[in-house]
PDB file of C-alpha atoms and ligand atoms in Angstrom:
ATOM      1  CA  UNK A 294     -74.392   0.278  44.716  1.00  0.00           C
ATOM      2  CA  UNK A 295     -77.507   2.488  44.813  1.00  0.00           C
ATOM      3  CA  UNK A 296     -76.118   5.059  47.313  1.00  0.00           C
ATOM      4  CA  UNK A 297     -72.865   5.468  45.368  1.00  0.00           C
ATOM      5  CA  UNK A 298     -74.530   6.616  42.194  1.00  0.00           C
ATOM      6  CA  UNK A 299     -72.722   9.026  39.942  1.00  0.00           C
ATOM      7  CA  UNK A 300     -75.184   9.644  37.138  1.00  0.00           C
ATOM      8  CA  UNK A 301     -73.435  10.790  33.966  1.00  0.00           C
ATOM      9  CA  UNK A 302     -75.112   8.556  31.364  1.00  0.00           C
ATOM     10  CA  UNK A 303     -78.563   7.384  30.313  1.00  0.00           C
ATOM     11  CA  UNK A 304     -79.522   3.727  29.921  1.00  0.00           C
ATOM     12  CA  UNK A 305     -82.692   2.736  28.098  1.00  0.00           C
ATOM     13  CA  UNK A 306     -84.190  -0.577  29.083  1.00  0.00           C
ATOM     14  CA  UNK A 307     -87.455  -2.206  28.009  1.00  0.00           C
ATOM     15  CA  UNK A 308     -89.014  -4.911  25.901  1.00  0.00           C
ATOM     16  CA  UNK A 309     -88.229  -5.488  22.222  1.00  0.00           C
ATOM     17  CA  UNK A 310     -90.105  -3.024  20.043  1.00  0.00           C
ATOM     18  CA  UNK A 311     -90.523  -0.272  22.611  1.00  0.00           C
ATOM     19  CA  UNK A 312     -88.303   2.106  20.606  1.00  0.00           C
ATOM     20  CA  UNK A 313     -85.054   1.988  22.631  1.00  0.00           C
ATOM     21  CA  UNK A 314     -82.808   2.290  19.570  1.00  0.00           C
ATOM     22  CA  UNK A 315     -84.663   5.141  17.848  1.00  0.00           C
ATOM     23  CA  UNK A 316     -85.251   7.027  21.095  1.00  0.00           C
ATOM     24  CA  UNK A 317     -81.649   6.462  22.236  1.00  0.00           C
ATOM     25  CA  UNK A 318     -80.271   7.968  19.033  1.00  0.00           C
ATOM     26  CA  UNK A 319     -82.558  11.008  19.315  1.00  0.00           C
ATOM     27  CA  UNK A 320     -81.627  11.573  22.969  1.00  0.00           C
ATOM     28  CA  UNK A 321     -77.897  11.280  22.195  1.00  0.00           C
ATOM     29  CA  UNK A 322     -78.307  13.806  19.384  1.00  0.00           C
ATOM     30  CA  UNK A 323     -80.124  16.301  21.612  1.00  0.00           C
ATOM     31  CA  UNK A 324     -77.645  16.057  24.483  1.00  0.00           C
ATOM     32  CA  UNK A 325     -74.555  15.751  22.255  1.00  0.00           C
ATOM     33  CA  UNK A 326     -73.805  12.428  23.929  1.00  0.00           C
ATOM     34  CA  UNK A 327     -72.290   9.303  22.389  1.00  0.00           C
ATOM     35  CA  UNK A 328     -74.661   6.499  21.508  1.00  0.00           C
ATOM     36  CA  UNK A 329     -74.116   2.791  22.214  1.00  0.00           C
ATOM     37  CA  UNK A 330     -76.264  -0.275  21.766  1.00  0.00           C
ATOM     38  CA  UNK A 331     -75.446  -3.450  23.720  1.00  0.00           C
ATOM     39  CA  UNK A 332     -76.553  -5.756  20.885  1.00  0.00           C
ATOM     40  CA  UNK A 333     -74.344  -3.870  18.426  1.00  0.00           C
ATOM     41  CA  UNK A 334     -71.394  -4.048  20.827  1.00  0.00           C
ATOM     42  CA  UNK A 335     -71.838  -7.804  21.137  1.00  0.00           C
ATOM     43  CA  UNK A 336     -72.102  -8.186  17.373  1.00  0.00           C
ATOM     44  CA  UNK A 337     -68.935  -6.212  16.693  1.00  0.00           C
ATOM     45  CA  UNK A 338     -66.975  -7.940  19.468  1.00  0.00           C
ATOM     46  CA  UNK A 339     -67.887 -11.420  18.219  1.00  0.00           C
ATOM     47  CA  UNK A 340     -68.309 -10.798  14.493  1.00  0.00           C
ATOM     48  CA  UNK A 341     -71.625 -12.701  14.742  1.00  0.00           C
ATOM     49  CA  UNK A 342     -75.249 -11.641  14.605  1.00  0.00           C
ATOM     50  CA  UNK A 343     -77.409 -11.990  17.714  1.00  0.00           C
ATOM     51  CA  UNK A 344     -79.419 -14.687  15.910  1.00  0.00           C
ATOM     52  CA  UNK A 345     -76.217 -16.656  15.174  1.00  0.00           C
ATOM     53  CA  UNK A 346     -75.090 -16.436  18.796  1.00  0.00           C
ATOM     54  CA  UNK A 347     -78.467 -17.698  20.045  1.00  0.00           C
ATOM     55  CA  UNK A 348     -78.478 -20.509  17.478  1.00  0.00           C
ATOM     56  CA  UNK A 349     -74.880 -21.706  17.777  1.00  0.00           C
ATOM     57  CA  UNK A 350     -73.878 -20.850  21.328  1.00  0.00           C
ATOM     58  CA  UNK A 351     -77.208 -20.575  23.108  1.00  0.00           C
ATOM     59  CA  UNK A 352     -78.961 -17.900  25.133  1.00  0.00           C
ATOM     60  CA  UNK A 353     -76.827 -18.492  28.247  1.00  0.00           C
ATOM     61  CA  UNK A 354     -73.710 -17.561  26.324  1.00  0.00           C
ATOM     62  CA  UNK A 355     -75.410 -14.479  24.924  1.00  0.00           C
ATOM     63  CA  UNK A 356     -76.380 -13.380  28.461  1.00  0.00           C
ATOM     64  CA  UNK A 357     -72.727 -13.692  29.543  1.00  0.00           C
ATOM     65  CA  UNK A 358     -71.664 -11.489  26.652  1.00  0.00           C
ATOM     66  CA  UNK A 359     -74.327  -8.967  27.700  1.00  0.00           C
ATOM     67  CA  UNK A 360     -72.936  -8.799  31.230  1.00  0.00           C
ATOM     68  CA  UNK A 361     -69.453  -8.219  29.843  1.00  0.00           C
ATOM     69  CA  UNK A 362     -70.485  -5.271  27.663  1.00  0.00           C
ATOM     70  CA  UNK A 363     -72.466  -3.745  30.535  1.00  0.00           C
ATOM     71  CA  UNK A 364     -69.217  -3.778  32.552  1.00  0.00           C
ATOM     72  CA  UNK A 365     -67.354  -2.148  29.664  1.00  0.00           C
ATOM     73  CA  UNK A 366     -69.907   0.636  29.421  1.00  0.00           C
ATOM     74  CA  UNK A 367     -69.495   1.574  33.076  1.00  0.00           C
ATOM     75  CA  UNK A 368     -66.304   3.548  32.327  1.00  0.00           C
ATOM     76  CA  UNK A 369     -68.122   5.825  29.882  1.00  0.00           C
ATOM     77  CA  UNK A 370     -69.387   9.351  30.403  1.00  0.00           C
ATOM     78  CA  UNK A 371     -71.881  11.380  28.344  1.00  0.00           C
ATOM     79  CA  UNK A 372     -73.273   8.265  26.727  1.00  0.00           C
ATOM     80  CA  UNK A 373     -76.755   7.034  25.929  1.00  0.00           C
ATOM     81  CA  UNK A 374     -76.977   3.266  25.862  1.00  0.00           C
ATOM     82  CA  UNK A 375     -79.844   1.195  24.464  1.00  0.00           C
ATOM     83  CA  UNK A 376     -79.960  -2.273  25.938  1.00  0.00           C
ATOM     84  CA  UNK A 377     -81.282  -5.640  24.759  1.00  0.00           C
ATOM     85  CA  UNK A 378     -84.765  -6.441  26.057  1.00  0.00           C
ATOM     86  CA  UNK A 379     -83.672  -9.239  28.403  1.00  0.00           C
ATOM     87  CA  UNK A 380     -80.633  -7.495  29.876  1.00  0.00           C
ATOM     88  CA  UNK A 381     -82.177  -6.073  33.094  1.00  0.00           C
ATOM     89  CA  UNK A 382     -83.325  -9.535  34.199  1.00  0.00           C
ATOM     90  CA  UNK A 383     -79.748 -10.076  35.380  1.00  0.00           C
ATOM     91  CA  UNK A 384     -79.559  -8.048  38.627  1.00  0.00           C
ATOM     92  CA  UNK A 385     -75.819  -7.424  38.143  1.00  0.00           C
ATOM     93  CA  UNK A 386     -76.599  -5.561  34.936  1.00  0.00           C
ATOM     94  CA  UNK A 387     -79.162  -3.277  36.517  1.00  0.00           C
ATOM     95  CA  UNK A 388     -76.894  -2.562  39.496  1.00  0.00           C
ATOM     96  CA  UNK A 389     -73.972  -1.709  37.195  1.00  0.00           C
ATOM     97  CA  UNK A 390     -76.109   0.524  34.987  1.00  0.00           C
ATOM     98  CA  UNK A 391     -77.590   2.320  37.985  1.00  0.00           C
ATOM     99  CA  UNK A 392     -74.155   3.142  39.341  1.00  0.00           C
ATOM    100  CA  UNK A 393     -73.490   5.555  36.435  1.00  0.00           C
ATOM    101  CA  UNK A 394     -76.708   6.032  34.456  1.00  0.00           C
ATOM    102  CA  UNK A 395     -80.246   7.244  34.824  1.00  0.00           C
ATOM    103  CA  UNK A 396     -82.147   4.083  33.940  1.00  0.00           C
ATOM    104  CA  UNK A 397     -85.263   4.756  31.890  1.00  0.00           C
ATOM    105  CA  UNK A 398     -87.663   1.990  30.923  1.00  0.00           C
ATOM    106  CA  UNK A 399     -89.724   2.348  27.761  1.00  0.00           C
ATOM    107  CA  UNK A 400     -93.020   0.577  28.157  1.00  0.00           C
ATOM    108  CA  UNK A 401     -95.772  -0.663  25.803  1.00  0.00           C
ATOM    109  CA  UNK A 402     -98.563  -3.237  25.968  1.00  0.00           C
ATOM    110  CA  UNK A 403     -98.090  -6.709  24.405  1.00  0.00           C
ATOM    111  CA  UNK A 404    -100.560  -5.746  21.668  1.00  0.00           C
ATOM    112  CA  UNK A 405     -98.651  -2.605  20.741  1.00  0.00           C
ATOM    113  CA  UNK A 406     -95.348  -4.483  20.844  1.00  0.00           C
ATOM    114  CA  UNK A 407     -96.717  -7.149  18.503  1.00  0.00           C
ATOM    115  CA  UNK A 408     -97.914  -4.467  16.105  1.00  0.00           C
ATOM    116  CA  UNK A 409     -94.408  -2.981  16.047  1.00  0.00           C
ATOM    117  CA  UNK A 410     -92.364  -6.189  15.719  1.00  0.00           C
ATOM    118  CA  UNK A 411     -94.558  -8.462  13.609  1.00  0.00           C
ATOM    119  CA  UNK A 412     -92.869  -7.575  10.318  1.00  0.00           C
ATOM    120  CA  UNK A 413     -89.334  -7.943  11.684  1.00  0.00           C
ATOM    121  CA  UNK A 414     -87.488 -11.253  11.753  1.00  0.00           C
ATOM    122  CA  UNK A 415     -84.120 -10.648  13.450  1.00  0.00           C
ATOM    123  CA  UNK A 416     -85.178 -11.463  17.029  1.00  0.00           C
ATOM    124  CA  UNK A 417     -84.542 -15.134  17.903  1.00  0.00           C
ATOM    125  CA  UNK A 418     -86.851 -15.118  20.930  1.00  0.00           C
ATOM    126  CA  UNK A 419     -89.805 -14.323  18.695  1.00  0.00           C
ATOM    127  CA  UNK A 420     -89.123 -17.218  16.313  1.00  0.00           C
ATOM    128  CA  UNK A 421     -91.904 -19.069  18.027  1.00  0.00           C
ATOM    129  CA  UNK A 422     -95.052 -20.873  16.927  1.00  0.00           C
ATOM    130  CA  UNK A 423     -97.087 -18.296  18.778  1.00  0.00           C
ATOM    131  CA  UNK A 424     -95.051 -15.079  18.997  1.00  0.00           C
ATOM    132  CA  UNK A 425     -97.940 -13.060  20.450  1.00  0.00           C
ATOM    133  CA  UNK A 426     -98.252 -15.470  23.360  1.00  0.00           C
ATOM    134  CA  UNK A 427     -94.474 -15.454  23.767  1.00  0.00           C
ATOM    135  CA  UNK A 428     -94.509 -11.640  24.027  1.00  0.00           C
ATOM    136  CA  UNK A 429     -97.232 -11.760  26.699  1.00  0.00           C
ATOM    137  CA  UNK A 430     -95.334 -14.374  28.719  1.00  0.00           C
ATOM    138  CA  UNK A 431     -91.916 -12.731  28.485  1.00  0.00           C
ATOM    139  CA  UNK A 432     -93.307  -9.291  29.255  1.00  0.00           C
ATOM    140  CA  UNK A 433     -95.164 -10.580  32.321  1.00  0.00           C
ATOM    141  CA  UNK A 434     -92.014 -12.350  33.555  1.00  0.00           C
ATOM    142  CA  UNK A 435     -89.862  -9.268  33.003  1.00  0.00           C
ATOM    143  CA  UNK A 436     -92.236  -6.627  34.306  1.00  0.00           C
ATOM    144  CA  UNK A 437     -90.832  -6.669  37.879  1.00  0.00           C
ATOM    145  CA  UNK A 438     -87.318  -6.063  36.500  1.00  0.00           C
ATOM    146  CA  UNK A 439     -88.395  -3.269  34.162  1.00  0.00           C
ATOM    147  CA  UNK A 440     -90.173  -1.587  37.055  1.00  0.00           C
ATOM    148  CA  UNK A 441     -86.863  -1.211  38.880  1.00  0.00           C
ATOM    149  CA  UNK A 442     -85.953   1.571  36.429  1.00  0.00           C
ATOM    150  CA  UNK A 443     -85.650   5.135  37.756  1.00  0.00           C
ATOM    151  CA  UNK A 444     -88.245   6.321  35.247  1.00  0.00           C
ATOM    152  CA  UNK A 445     -90.993   4.357  33.509  1.00  0.00           C
ATOM    153  CA  UNK A 446     -92.270   5.904  30.272  1.00  0.00           C
ATOM    154  CA  UNK A 447     -95.302   4.659  28.418  1.00  0.00           C
ATOM    155  CA  UNK A 448     -94.531   4.957  24.706  1.00  0.00           C
ATOM    156  CA  UNK A 449     -97.960   4.082  23.366  1.00  0.00           C
ATOM    157  CA  UNK A 450     -99.499   7.512  22.998  1.00  0.00           C
ATOM    158  CA  UNK A 451     -96.278   9.379  22.323  1.00  0.00           C
ATOM    159  CA  UNK A 452     -94.232   9.786  19.160  1.00  0.00           C
ATOM    160  CA  UNK A 453     -90.574   8.720  19.305  1.00  0.00           C
ATOM    161  CA  UNK A 454     -89.623  12.392  19.438  1.00  0.00           C
ATOM    162  CA  UNK A 455     -91.930  13.013  22.412  1.00  0.00           C
ATOM    163  CA  UNK A 456     -90.521  10.001  24.233  1.00  0.00           C
ATOM    164  CA  UNK A 457     -86.994  11.279  23.573  1.00  0.00           C
ATOM    165  CA  UNK A 458     -87.957  14.713  24.923  1.00  0.00           C
ATOM    166  CA  UNK A 459     -89.276  13.116  28.091  1.00  0.00           C
ATOM    167  CA  UNK A 460     -86.031  11.197  28.562  1.00  0.00           C
ATOM    168  CA  UNK A 461     -83.981  14.387  28.107  1.00  0.00           C
ATOM    169  CA  UNK A 462     -86.274  16.207  30.554  1.00  0.00           C
ATOM    170  CA  UNK A 463     -85.893  13.503  33.196  1.00  0.00           C
ATOM    171  CA  UNK A 464     -82.125  13.486  32.785  1.00  0.00           C
ATOM    172  CA  UNK A 465     -81.960  17.273  33.183  1.00  0.00           C
ATOM    173  CA  UNK A 466     -84.127  17.078  36.312  1.00  0.00           C
ATOM    174  CA  UNK A 467     -81.795  14.470  37.703  1.00  0.00           C
ATOM    175  CA  UNK A 468     -78.729  16.567  36.857  1.00  0.00           C
ATOM    176  CA  UNK A 469     -80.295  19.634  38.511  1.00  0.00           C
ATOM    177  CA  UNK A 470     -80.879  17.625  41.700  1.00  0.00           C
ATOM    178  CA  UNK A 471     -77.151  16.929  42.024  1.00  0.00           C
TER     179      UNK A 471
HETATM  180  C1  LIG B 727     -83.752  -9.811  23.470  1.00  0.00           C
HETATM  181  C2  LIG B 727     -83.911  -8.608  22.831  1.00  0.00           C
HETATM  182  C3  LIG B 727     -83.089  -8.180  21.697  1.00  0.00           C
HETATM  183  C4  LIG B 727     -81.737  -8.913  21.711  1.00  0.00           C
HETATM  184  C5  LIG B 727     -81.944 -10.383  21.796  1.00  0.00           C
HETATM  185  C6  LIG B 727     -82.697 -10.783  23.077  1.00  0.00           C
HETATM  186  C7  LIG B 727     -84.616 -10.155  24.616  1.00  0.00           C
HETATM  187  O1  LIG B 727     -82.841  -6.785  21.751  1.00  0.00           O
HETATM  188  O2  LIG B 727     -80.945  -8.484  22.783  1.00  0.00           O
HETATM  189  O3  LIG B 727     -82.643 -10.796  20.646  1.00  0.00           O
HETATM  190  O4  LIG B 727     -84.254 -11.034  25.406  1.00  0.00           O
HETATM  191  O5  LIG B 727     -85.684  -9.503  24.763  1.00  0.00           O
HETATM  192  P1  LIG B 727     -83.975  -5.655  21.452  1.00  0.00           P
HETATM  193  O6  LIG B 727     -84.738  -5.458  22.723  1.00  0.00           O
HETATM  194  O7  LIG B 727     -83.175  -4.456  21.085  1.00  0.00           O
HETATM  195  O8  LIG B 727     -84.814  -6.170  20.330  1.00  0.00           O
END
């Protein structure tokens, strides 16, 4: 898959609370690209919220829906896609994204992530007795997958706008190389 890459899109991967949605929208605006969000695609295809899918059908089912939308996105051009935090753990998803998109991972420490998500309640995986511990565990388990991105961007000391600028810059570098 890797050597047949035709990079016309940008995919943002990374843990919950790293700013994928906000940054993705800013990047799409700057490049005049379309914007997609895998969670939103799943919600509109099923008519259910992510929390409802987790609760009624289970995480496995949700992961299958994720793989399906990743396939759908592969026909797009000039699109920025923000992905759910667990999506790159499935190697098929990362391979599909890499075939058409520059894959950028937004990174932050567990402490920073907790600070950003603690007042939000829509993420089923953080409905846990000890959400801080859960963040540390999930992040550690996912780190090797996130590190397979083309570009790793630490978001801690940058504003959302600065992160978006970096993503645009990396995409332009990539386009210039082709
Ligand atoms: C998940 C992250 C969520 C959403 C779902 C599962 C995860 O997306 O896909 O709740 O496994 O980390 P965000 O990363 O946009 O919060």
